[in-house]
XYZ file of C-alpha atoms in Angstrom:
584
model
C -27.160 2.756 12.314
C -28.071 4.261 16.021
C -29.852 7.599 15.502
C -27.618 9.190 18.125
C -24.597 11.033 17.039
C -22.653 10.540 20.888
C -19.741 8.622 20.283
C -20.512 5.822 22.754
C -23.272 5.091 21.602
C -21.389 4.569 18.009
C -19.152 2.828 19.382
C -21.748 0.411 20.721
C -23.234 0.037 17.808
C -20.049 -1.398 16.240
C -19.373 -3.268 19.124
C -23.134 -4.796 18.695
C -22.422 -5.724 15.127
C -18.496 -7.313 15.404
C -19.640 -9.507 18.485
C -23.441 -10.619 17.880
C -23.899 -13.725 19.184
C -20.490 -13.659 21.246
C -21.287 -13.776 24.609
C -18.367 -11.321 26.250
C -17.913 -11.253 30.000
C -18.102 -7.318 29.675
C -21.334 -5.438 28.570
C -20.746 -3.147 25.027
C -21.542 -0.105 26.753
C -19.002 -0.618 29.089
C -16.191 -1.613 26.987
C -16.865 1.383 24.540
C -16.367 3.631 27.374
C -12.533 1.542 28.050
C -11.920 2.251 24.475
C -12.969 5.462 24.362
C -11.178 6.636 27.612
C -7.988 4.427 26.002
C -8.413 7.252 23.073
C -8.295 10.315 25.861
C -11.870 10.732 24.407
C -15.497 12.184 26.430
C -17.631 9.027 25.583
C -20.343 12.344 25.045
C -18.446 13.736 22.454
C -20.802 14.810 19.611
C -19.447 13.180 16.247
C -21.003 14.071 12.782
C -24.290 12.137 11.544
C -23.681 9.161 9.282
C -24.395 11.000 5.581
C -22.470 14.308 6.507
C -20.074 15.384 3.976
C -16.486 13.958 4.129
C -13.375 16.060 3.701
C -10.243 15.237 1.995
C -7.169 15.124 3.952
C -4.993 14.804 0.520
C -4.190 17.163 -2.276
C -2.058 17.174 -5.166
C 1.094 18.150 -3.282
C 0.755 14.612 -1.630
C 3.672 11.881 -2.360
C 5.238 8.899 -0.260
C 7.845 7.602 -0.188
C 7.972 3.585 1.240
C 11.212 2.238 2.969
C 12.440 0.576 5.619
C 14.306 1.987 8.315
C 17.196 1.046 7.528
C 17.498 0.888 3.870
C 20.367 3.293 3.880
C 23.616 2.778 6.017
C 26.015 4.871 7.601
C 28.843 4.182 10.034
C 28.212 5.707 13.209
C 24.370 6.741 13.400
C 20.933 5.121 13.450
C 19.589 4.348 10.145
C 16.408 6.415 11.078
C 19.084 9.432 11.611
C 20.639 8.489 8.142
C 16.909 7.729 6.208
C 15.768 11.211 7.381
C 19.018 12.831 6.162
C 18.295 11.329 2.961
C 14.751 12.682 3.156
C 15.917 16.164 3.865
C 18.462 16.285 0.868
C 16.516 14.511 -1.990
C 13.327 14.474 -1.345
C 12.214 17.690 0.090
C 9.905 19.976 -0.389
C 8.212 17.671 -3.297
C 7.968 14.055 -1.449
C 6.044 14.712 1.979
C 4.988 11.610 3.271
C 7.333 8.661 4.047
C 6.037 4.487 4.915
C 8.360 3.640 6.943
C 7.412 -0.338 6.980
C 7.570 -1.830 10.259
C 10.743 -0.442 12.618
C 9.403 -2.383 15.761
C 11.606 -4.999 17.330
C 10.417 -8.554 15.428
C 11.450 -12.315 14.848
C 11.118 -12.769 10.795
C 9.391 -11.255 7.776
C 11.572 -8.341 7.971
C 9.566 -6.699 10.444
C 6.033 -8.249 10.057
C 6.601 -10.322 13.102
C 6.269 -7.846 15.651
C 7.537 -8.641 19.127
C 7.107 -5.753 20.880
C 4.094 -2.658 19.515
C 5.027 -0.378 22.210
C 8.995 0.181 20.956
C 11.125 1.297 18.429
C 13.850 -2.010 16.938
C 16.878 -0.906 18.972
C 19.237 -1.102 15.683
C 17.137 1.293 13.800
C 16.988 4.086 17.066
C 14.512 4.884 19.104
C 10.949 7.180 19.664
C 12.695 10.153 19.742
C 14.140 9.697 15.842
C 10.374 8.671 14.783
C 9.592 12.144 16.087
C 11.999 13.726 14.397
C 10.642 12.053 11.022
C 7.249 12.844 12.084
C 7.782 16.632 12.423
C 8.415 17.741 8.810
C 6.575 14.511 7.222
C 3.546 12.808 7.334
C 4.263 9.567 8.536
C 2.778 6.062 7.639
C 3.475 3.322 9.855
C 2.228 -0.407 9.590
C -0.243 -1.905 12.210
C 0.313 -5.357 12.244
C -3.067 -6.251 13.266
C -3.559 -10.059 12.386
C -0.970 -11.447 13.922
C 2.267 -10.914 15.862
C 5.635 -12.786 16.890
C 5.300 -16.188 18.308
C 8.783 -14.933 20.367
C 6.552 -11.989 21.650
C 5.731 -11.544 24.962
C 2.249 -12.144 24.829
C 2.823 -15.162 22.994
C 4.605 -16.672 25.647
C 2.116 -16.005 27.824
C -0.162 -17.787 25.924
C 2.269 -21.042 26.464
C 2.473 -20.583 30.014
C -1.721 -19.934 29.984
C -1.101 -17.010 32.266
C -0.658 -12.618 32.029
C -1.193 -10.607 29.258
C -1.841 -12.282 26.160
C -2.488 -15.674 27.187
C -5.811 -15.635 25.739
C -5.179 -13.544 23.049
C -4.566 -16.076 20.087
C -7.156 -18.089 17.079
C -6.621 -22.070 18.161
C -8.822 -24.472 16.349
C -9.025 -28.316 16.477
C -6.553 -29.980 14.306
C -9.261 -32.277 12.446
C -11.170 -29.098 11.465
C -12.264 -28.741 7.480
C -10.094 -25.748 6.408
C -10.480 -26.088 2.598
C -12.530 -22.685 2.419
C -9.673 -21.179 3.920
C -8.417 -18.478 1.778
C -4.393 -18.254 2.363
C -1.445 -16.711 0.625
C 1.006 -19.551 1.752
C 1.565 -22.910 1.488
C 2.478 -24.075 4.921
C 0.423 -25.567 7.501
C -2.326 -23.291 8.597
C -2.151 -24.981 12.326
C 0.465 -24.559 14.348
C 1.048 -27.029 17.545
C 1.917 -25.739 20.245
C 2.544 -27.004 23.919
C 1.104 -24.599 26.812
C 0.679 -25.276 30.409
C -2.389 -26.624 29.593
C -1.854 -29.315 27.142
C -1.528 -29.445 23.480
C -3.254 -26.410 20.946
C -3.559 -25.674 17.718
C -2.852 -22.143 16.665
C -3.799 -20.270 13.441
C -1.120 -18.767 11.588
C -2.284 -17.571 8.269
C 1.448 -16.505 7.325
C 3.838 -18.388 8.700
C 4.427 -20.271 12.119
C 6.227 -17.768 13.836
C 3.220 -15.104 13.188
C 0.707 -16.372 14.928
C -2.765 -15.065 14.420
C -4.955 -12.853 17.042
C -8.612 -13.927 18.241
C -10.739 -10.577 18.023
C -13.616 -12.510 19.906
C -11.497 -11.803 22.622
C -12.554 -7.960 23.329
C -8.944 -7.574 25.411
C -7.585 -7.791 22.276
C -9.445 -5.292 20.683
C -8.582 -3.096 23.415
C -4.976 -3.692 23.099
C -5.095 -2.145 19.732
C -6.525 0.266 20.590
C -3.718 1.458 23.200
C -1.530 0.867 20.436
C -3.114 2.979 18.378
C -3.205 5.646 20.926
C 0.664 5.694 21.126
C 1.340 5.932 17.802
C -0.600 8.721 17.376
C 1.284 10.178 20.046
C 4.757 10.243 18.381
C 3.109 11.984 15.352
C 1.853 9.091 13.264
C -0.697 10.370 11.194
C -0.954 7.407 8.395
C -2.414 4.038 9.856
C -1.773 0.938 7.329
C -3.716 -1.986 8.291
C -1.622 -4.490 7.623
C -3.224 -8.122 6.643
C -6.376 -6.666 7.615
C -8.686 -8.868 5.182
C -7.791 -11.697 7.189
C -8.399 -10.457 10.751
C -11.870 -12.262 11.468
C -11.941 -16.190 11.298
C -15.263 -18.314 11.261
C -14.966 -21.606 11.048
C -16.859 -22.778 7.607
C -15.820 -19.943 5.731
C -13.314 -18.460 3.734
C -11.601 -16.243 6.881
C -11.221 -13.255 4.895
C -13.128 -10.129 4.639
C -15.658 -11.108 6.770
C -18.061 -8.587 7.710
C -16.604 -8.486 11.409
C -13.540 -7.486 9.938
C -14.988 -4.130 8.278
C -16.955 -3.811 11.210
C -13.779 -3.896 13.199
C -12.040 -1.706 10.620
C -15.216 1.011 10.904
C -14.660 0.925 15.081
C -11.172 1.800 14.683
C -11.960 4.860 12.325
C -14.675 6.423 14.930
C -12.101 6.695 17.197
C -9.073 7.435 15.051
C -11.065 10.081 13.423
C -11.849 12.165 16.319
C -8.698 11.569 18.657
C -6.384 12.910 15.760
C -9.088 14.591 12.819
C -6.039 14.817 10.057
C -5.114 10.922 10.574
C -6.224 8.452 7.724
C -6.342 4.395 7.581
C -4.817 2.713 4.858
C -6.086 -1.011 4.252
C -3.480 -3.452 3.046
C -5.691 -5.619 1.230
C -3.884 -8.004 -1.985
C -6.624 -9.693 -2.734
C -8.982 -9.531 -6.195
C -9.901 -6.175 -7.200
C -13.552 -6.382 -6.758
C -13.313 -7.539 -3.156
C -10.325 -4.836 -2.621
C -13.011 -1.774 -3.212
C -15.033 -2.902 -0.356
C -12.449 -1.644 2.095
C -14.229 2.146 1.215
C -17.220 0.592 2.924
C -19.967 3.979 2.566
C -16.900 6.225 2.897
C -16.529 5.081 6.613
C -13.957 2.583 6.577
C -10.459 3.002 4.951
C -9.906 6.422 3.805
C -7.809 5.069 0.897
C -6.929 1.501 -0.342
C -3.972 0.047 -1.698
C -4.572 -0.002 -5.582
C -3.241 -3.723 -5.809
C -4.506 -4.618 -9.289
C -2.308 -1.516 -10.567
C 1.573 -2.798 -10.492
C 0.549 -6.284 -12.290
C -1.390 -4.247 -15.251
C 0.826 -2.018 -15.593
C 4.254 -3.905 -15.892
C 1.901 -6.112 -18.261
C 0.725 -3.304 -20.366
C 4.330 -2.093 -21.014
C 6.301 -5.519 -21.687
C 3.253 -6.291 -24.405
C 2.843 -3.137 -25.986
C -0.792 -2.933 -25.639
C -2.775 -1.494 -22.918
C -6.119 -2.719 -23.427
C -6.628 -4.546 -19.970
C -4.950 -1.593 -18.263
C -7.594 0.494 -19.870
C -10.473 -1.572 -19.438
C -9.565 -2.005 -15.739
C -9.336 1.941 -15.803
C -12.483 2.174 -17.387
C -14.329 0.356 -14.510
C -12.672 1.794 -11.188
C -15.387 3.702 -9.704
C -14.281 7.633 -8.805
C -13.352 7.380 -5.090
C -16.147 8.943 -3.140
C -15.636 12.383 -1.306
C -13.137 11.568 1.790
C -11.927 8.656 0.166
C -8.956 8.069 -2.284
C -6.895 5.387 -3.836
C -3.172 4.866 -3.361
C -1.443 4.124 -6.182
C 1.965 2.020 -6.338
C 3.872 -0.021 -8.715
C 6.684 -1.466 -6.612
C 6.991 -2.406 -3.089
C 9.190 -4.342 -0.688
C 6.967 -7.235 -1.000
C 6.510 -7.957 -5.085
C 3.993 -7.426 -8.022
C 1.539 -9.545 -6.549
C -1.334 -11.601 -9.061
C -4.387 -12.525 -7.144
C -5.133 -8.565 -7.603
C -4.775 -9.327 -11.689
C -6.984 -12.728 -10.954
C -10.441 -11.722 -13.445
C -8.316 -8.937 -15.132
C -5.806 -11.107 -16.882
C -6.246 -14.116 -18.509
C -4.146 -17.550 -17.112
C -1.967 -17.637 -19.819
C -1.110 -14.135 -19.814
C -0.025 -14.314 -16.073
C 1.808 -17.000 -17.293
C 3.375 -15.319 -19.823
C 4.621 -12.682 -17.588
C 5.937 -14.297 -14.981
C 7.847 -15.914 -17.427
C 8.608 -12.894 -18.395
C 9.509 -11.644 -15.058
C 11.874 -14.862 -14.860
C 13.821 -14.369 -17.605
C 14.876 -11.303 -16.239
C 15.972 -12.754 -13.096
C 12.687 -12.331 -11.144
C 11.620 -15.130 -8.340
C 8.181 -16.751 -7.840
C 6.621 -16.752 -4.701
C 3.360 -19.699 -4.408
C 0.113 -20.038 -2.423
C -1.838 -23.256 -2.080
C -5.966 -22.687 -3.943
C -9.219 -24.127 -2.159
C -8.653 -27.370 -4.414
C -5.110 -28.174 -3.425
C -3.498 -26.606 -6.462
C 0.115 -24.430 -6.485
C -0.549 -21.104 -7.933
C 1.778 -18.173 -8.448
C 0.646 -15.649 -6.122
C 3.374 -12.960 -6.333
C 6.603 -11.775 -8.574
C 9.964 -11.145 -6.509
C 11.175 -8.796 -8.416
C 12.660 -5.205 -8.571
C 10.995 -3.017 -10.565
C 14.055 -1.460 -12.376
C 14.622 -4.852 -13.801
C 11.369 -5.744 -14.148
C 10.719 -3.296 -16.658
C 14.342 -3.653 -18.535
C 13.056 -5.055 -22.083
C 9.679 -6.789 -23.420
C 8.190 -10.343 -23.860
C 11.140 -10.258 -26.915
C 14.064 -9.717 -24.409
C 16.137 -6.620 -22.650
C 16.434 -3.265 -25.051
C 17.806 -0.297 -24.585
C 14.800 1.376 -23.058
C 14.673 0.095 -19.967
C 15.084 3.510 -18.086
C 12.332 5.068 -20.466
C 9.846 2.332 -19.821
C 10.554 2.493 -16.074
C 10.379 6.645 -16.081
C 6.727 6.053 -18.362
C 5.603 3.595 -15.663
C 6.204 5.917 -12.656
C 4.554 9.151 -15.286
C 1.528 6.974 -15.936
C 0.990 6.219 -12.149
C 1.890 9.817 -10.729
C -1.014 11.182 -13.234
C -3.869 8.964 -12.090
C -6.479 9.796 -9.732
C -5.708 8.911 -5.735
C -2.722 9.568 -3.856
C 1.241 8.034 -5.398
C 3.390 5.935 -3.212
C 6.870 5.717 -4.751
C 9.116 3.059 -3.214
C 12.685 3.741 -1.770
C 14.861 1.409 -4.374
C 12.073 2.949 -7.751
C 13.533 6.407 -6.599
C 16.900 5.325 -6.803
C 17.165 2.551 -9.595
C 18.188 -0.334 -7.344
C 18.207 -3.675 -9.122
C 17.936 -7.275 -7.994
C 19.600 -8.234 -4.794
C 21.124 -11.547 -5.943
C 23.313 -11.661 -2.592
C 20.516 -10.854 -0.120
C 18.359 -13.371 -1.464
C 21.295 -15.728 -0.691
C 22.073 -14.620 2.747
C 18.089 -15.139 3.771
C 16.811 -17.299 1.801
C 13.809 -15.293 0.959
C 12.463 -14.158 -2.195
C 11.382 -10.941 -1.521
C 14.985 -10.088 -0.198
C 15.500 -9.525 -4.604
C 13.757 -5.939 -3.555
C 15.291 -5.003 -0.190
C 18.687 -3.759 -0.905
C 20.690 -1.821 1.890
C 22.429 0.739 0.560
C 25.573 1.988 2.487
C 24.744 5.709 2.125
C 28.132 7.747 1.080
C 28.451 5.119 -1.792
C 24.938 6.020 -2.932
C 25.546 9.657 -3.044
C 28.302 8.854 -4.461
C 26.764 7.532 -7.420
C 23.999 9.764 -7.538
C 25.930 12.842 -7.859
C 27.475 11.186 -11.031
C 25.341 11.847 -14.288
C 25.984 8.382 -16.036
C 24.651 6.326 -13.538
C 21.141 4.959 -13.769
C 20.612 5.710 -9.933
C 21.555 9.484 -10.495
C 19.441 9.557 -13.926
C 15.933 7.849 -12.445
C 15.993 10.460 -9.138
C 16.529 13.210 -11.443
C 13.932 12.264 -14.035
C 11.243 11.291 -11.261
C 11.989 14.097 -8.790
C 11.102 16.189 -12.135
C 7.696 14.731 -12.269
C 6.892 14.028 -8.823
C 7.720 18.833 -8.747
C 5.155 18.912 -11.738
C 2.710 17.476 -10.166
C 2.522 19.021 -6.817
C 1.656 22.151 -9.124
C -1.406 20.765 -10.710
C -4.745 20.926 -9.336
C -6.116 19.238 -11.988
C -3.967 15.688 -10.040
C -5.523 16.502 -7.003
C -6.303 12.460 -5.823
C -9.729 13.142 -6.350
C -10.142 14.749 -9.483
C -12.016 13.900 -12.475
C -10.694 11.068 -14.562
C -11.888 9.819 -17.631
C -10.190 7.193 -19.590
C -9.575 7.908 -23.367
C -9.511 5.808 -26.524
C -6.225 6.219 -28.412
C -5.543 2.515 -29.693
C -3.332 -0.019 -28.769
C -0.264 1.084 -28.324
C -1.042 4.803 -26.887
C -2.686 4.481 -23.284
C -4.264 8.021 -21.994
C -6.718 9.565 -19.490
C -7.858 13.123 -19.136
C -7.710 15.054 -15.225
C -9.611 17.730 -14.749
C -9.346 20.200 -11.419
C -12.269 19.947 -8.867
C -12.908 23.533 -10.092
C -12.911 22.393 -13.721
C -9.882 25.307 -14.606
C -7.530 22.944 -15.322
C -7.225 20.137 -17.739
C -4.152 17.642 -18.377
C -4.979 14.870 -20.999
C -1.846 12.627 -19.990
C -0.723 10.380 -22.731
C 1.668 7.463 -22.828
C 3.309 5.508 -25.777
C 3.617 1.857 -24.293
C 5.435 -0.064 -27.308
C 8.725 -0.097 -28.828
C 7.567 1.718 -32.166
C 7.171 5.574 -32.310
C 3.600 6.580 -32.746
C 1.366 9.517 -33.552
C -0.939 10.935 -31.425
C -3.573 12.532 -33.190
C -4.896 16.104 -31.194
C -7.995 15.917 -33.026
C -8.340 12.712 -30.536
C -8.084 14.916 -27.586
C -10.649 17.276 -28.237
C -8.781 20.195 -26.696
C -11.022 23.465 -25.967
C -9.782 26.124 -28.903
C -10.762 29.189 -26.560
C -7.761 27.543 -23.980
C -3.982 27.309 -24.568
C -2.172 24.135 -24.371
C 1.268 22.510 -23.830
C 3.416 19.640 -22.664
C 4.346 20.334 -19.015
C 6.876 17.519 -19.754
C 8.698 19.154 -22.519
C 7.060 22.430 -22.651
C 5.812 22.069 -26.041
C 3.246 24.628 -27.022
C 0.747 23.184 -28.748
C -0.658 25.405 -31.317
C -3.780 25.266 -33.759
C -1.502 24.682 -36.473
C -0.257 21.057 -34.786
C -2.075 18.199 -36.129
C 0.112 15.330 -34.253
C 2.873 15.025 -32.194
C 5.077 12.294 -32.398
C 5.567 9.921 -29.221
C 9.235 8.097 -29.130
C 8.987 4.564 -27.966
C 7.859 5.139 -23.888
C 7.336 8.783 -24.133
C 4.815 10.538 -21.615
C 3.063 14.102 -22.458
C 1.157 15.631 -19.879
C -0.960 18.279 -22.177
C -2.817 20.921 -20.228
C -4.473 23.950 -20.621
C -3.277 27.712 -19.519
C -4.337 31.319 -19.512
């Protein structure tokens, strides 16, 4: 690392590392000064030395929510005007953050075939109602970064070999060895394509119509970069990296996480960093856990990570009734390092993807649970290995259904397993992500799966808005009972510093059937030993297990239990959560 702490010459020094050996028709120094003066940034700006101390730009109080824009309906307004009504009359003051996945005009993948960076999807609204979300939360939004559109604009350009964009995309021979190629689909990796100068081959890692970018090119670079800039201009303060791990191809490797990918990825937080200091990156990164936790880089790269290996375990842990990979995965997650965190999820619009569980589970017990998964109406998405083979790479399934019964079949504590699920993940160390149709109990989208033909549509219901309040102001319903019950814990722990993202964690040894792990507050004050029962049968937790400080008094925060010296045990009903912490 350069000695000097100017920003251009940082920037050059990531520059030298993502193109050595490139020859570019532009020298580093100048193109750090184009991308710093795309950032509205003094290329003599001081920026801190490489080993000062990292802040965290979380706390406790952090939650967000994931959605798309227009998850929720309503005659006669934009579905960004009706999703931020929503936010303001269910999710306020105790969710603050909101993903809104992509709302940019696109082609397919429900939004992750961007056409167009620089706008706002017409049938969503515009710029001026991403503001108004912006003001009063902090908002995530998804840069599509490996790929975009093949109707975009700059793709077209690329066919007609002329403007912006027409040398923008990866094109390889089509006789090239790709068997290193590490995909998550089983179509053609090459695209052909007619330009105005003859037949190419282009990369799409996805699917044809996303068609992937060449970073060798630094005008691409740079165009992220003004992208970048605008979105921080409408208040976007939450940068997901979509796809990132894939960004950087080299022919005769794998073409994922290459080391000019994090390079690219530690360029892109310089100058996020000090054009907007409260901004963080998020990588998207489903790929094994080990290779996941090299997104931190030395606390330079992603601020947080997506916790991948987390929704597979989980479901898992609570349709077996026993928690022992959860726990030994637990057991070997490093703490996050100061100005770093993990975000935690169980569901998303996607599904409970498995290469993350690939090394943590056994290939029999994915098996078993996406049979599982099956039986309860779940879809399989596939991916094509190295060796040819058709492996499951990802569970289409919502969550609420998901979690309805065990390996023996649907019960009747489906809502209690899905409430422990959300009580386990909202206690662990890094910051929660709760997804749109987990808040509100949605199940499988039979119809929508129809209509597209798409797996994933099982988990992308659009709710028409007056009939979900409608059901949610009625008490029997499962929508109106999950809110309530989650809302509850998502208010208890915004009040906790001892679930501060980065607090201590330490996993505990209960057996089986009881999975728990102890917070304690960066200030060491506070203590919560959180404890879950994860099987159908009651069981006892012993207190003598927990260790718990006489001097200090103790209770559930979940069912305000005091917890005297007199109480031996408490008994844990099949899926029941305490949260057991300490008071003056």
């Amino acid at each position: 690392m350069t000695s000097s702490n100017l920003l251009a010459d940082k920037i050059c020094h990531h520059l030298d590392v993502i193109y050595q050996g490139i020859e570019l028709p532009i020298e580093h120094k100048t193109l750090a000064n184009q991308l710093i003066s795309t950032m509205r940034l003094s290329p003599n700006l001081e920026t801190a030395m490489p080993m000062a101390v990292s802040q965290s730009l979380w706390t406790e109080k952090d939650t967000i929510m994931i959605t798309y824009g227009d998850s929720l309906l309503q005659s006669g307004e934009t579905p960004l005007k009706t999703l931020k009504s929503f936010l303001n009359q269910y999710c306020q003051p105790h969710i603050n953050g909101v993903h809104i996945l992509p709302f940019f005009p696109y082609s397919s993948d429900d939004g992750f075939s961007v056409i167009d960076y620089s706008s706002v999807n017409e049938g969503l609204g515009d710029w001026v109602d991403i503001e108004a979300i912006s003001s009063e939360f902090n908002l995530m939004s998804d840069l599509v970064i490996n790929h975009c559109s093949a109707r975009s604009a700059w793709f077209q350009n690329f066919m007609k070999s002329e403007g912006i964009g027409h040398d923008y995309f990866y094109t390889a021979a089509p006789d090239i060895d790709t068997k290193q190629v590490v995909r998550p689909r089983t179509s053609d990796l090459l695209k052909e394509v007619e330009t105005a100068q003859g037949t190419q081959y282009v990369w799409c890692t996805f699917s044809h119509d996303q068609v992937d970018f060449d970073f060798r090119n630094p005008e691409v670079l740079k165009a992220f970069v003004e992208i970048i800039r605008q979105y921080i201009d409408h208040g976007i303060r939450t940068f997901r990296l979509d796809a990132v791990a894939f960004l950087w191809k080299e022919l005769g490797t794998s073409c994922i996480n290459l080391d000019q990918t994090h390079e690219v990825i530690r360029l892109l937080r310089s100058l996020i960093e000090q054009a907007c200091p409260q901004a963080i990156i998020i990588t998207e990164t489903n790929i094994p856990n080990h290779e996941n936790l090299t997104y931190f880089g030395n606390a330079n790269e992603a601020h947080a990570i997506y916790n991948f290996s987390l929704p597979p375990l989980l479901v898992n842990t609570l349709i077996t009734g026993n928690g022992d990979h959860l726990k030994r995965w637990m057991m070997g997650m490093p703490p996050a390092q100061q100005g770093t965190t993990y975000f935690n999820f169980i569901a998303s619009h996607d599904g409970i993807g498995l290469r993350p569980a690939e090394g943590l589970l056994q290939e029999n017990e994915i098996n078993v649970l996406v049979n599982t998964m099956q039986s309860f109406g779940g879809l399989v998405s596939w991916r094509t290995t190295e060796n040819g083979d058709r492996k499951p790479y990802e569970i289409n399934i919502a969550l609420f259904d998901a979690l309805q019964g065990t390996q023996a079949g649907p019960d009747k504590y489906g809502i209690d397993r899905f409430i422990c699920a959300h009580a386990i993940m909202l206690a662990m160390e890094g910051i929660p992500g709760i997804y749109i149709h987990s808040l509100l109990g949605t199940g499988n989208d039979y119809d929508k799966v129809e209509n597209t033909n798409q797996n994933r549509s099982i988990n992308r219901h659009r709710w028409e808005f007056s009939q979900l309040q409608d059901l949610l102001s009625q008490p029997h319903t499962q929508h109106h009972q999950v809110l309530k019950r989650l809302m509850h814990l998502i208010e208890l722990r915004t009040e906790q510093a001892a679930f501060h993202p980065n607090a201590v964690q330490f996993t505990l040894h209960l057996g089986g059937q009881l999975f728990g792990f102890w917070r304690q507050s960066m200030d060491r004050r506070q203590s919560i030993f959180c404890v879950s029962n994860i099987s159908l049968e009651t069981q006892i937790l012993n207190l003598a297990d927990m260790n718990l400080i006489q001097t200090d008094n103790w209770k559930d925060l979940l069912s305000g239990q005091e917890i005297t010296e007199s109480l031996a045990s408490i008994e844990l009903k099949p899926y029941q959560t305490v949260w057991i912490a300490n008071y003056k």
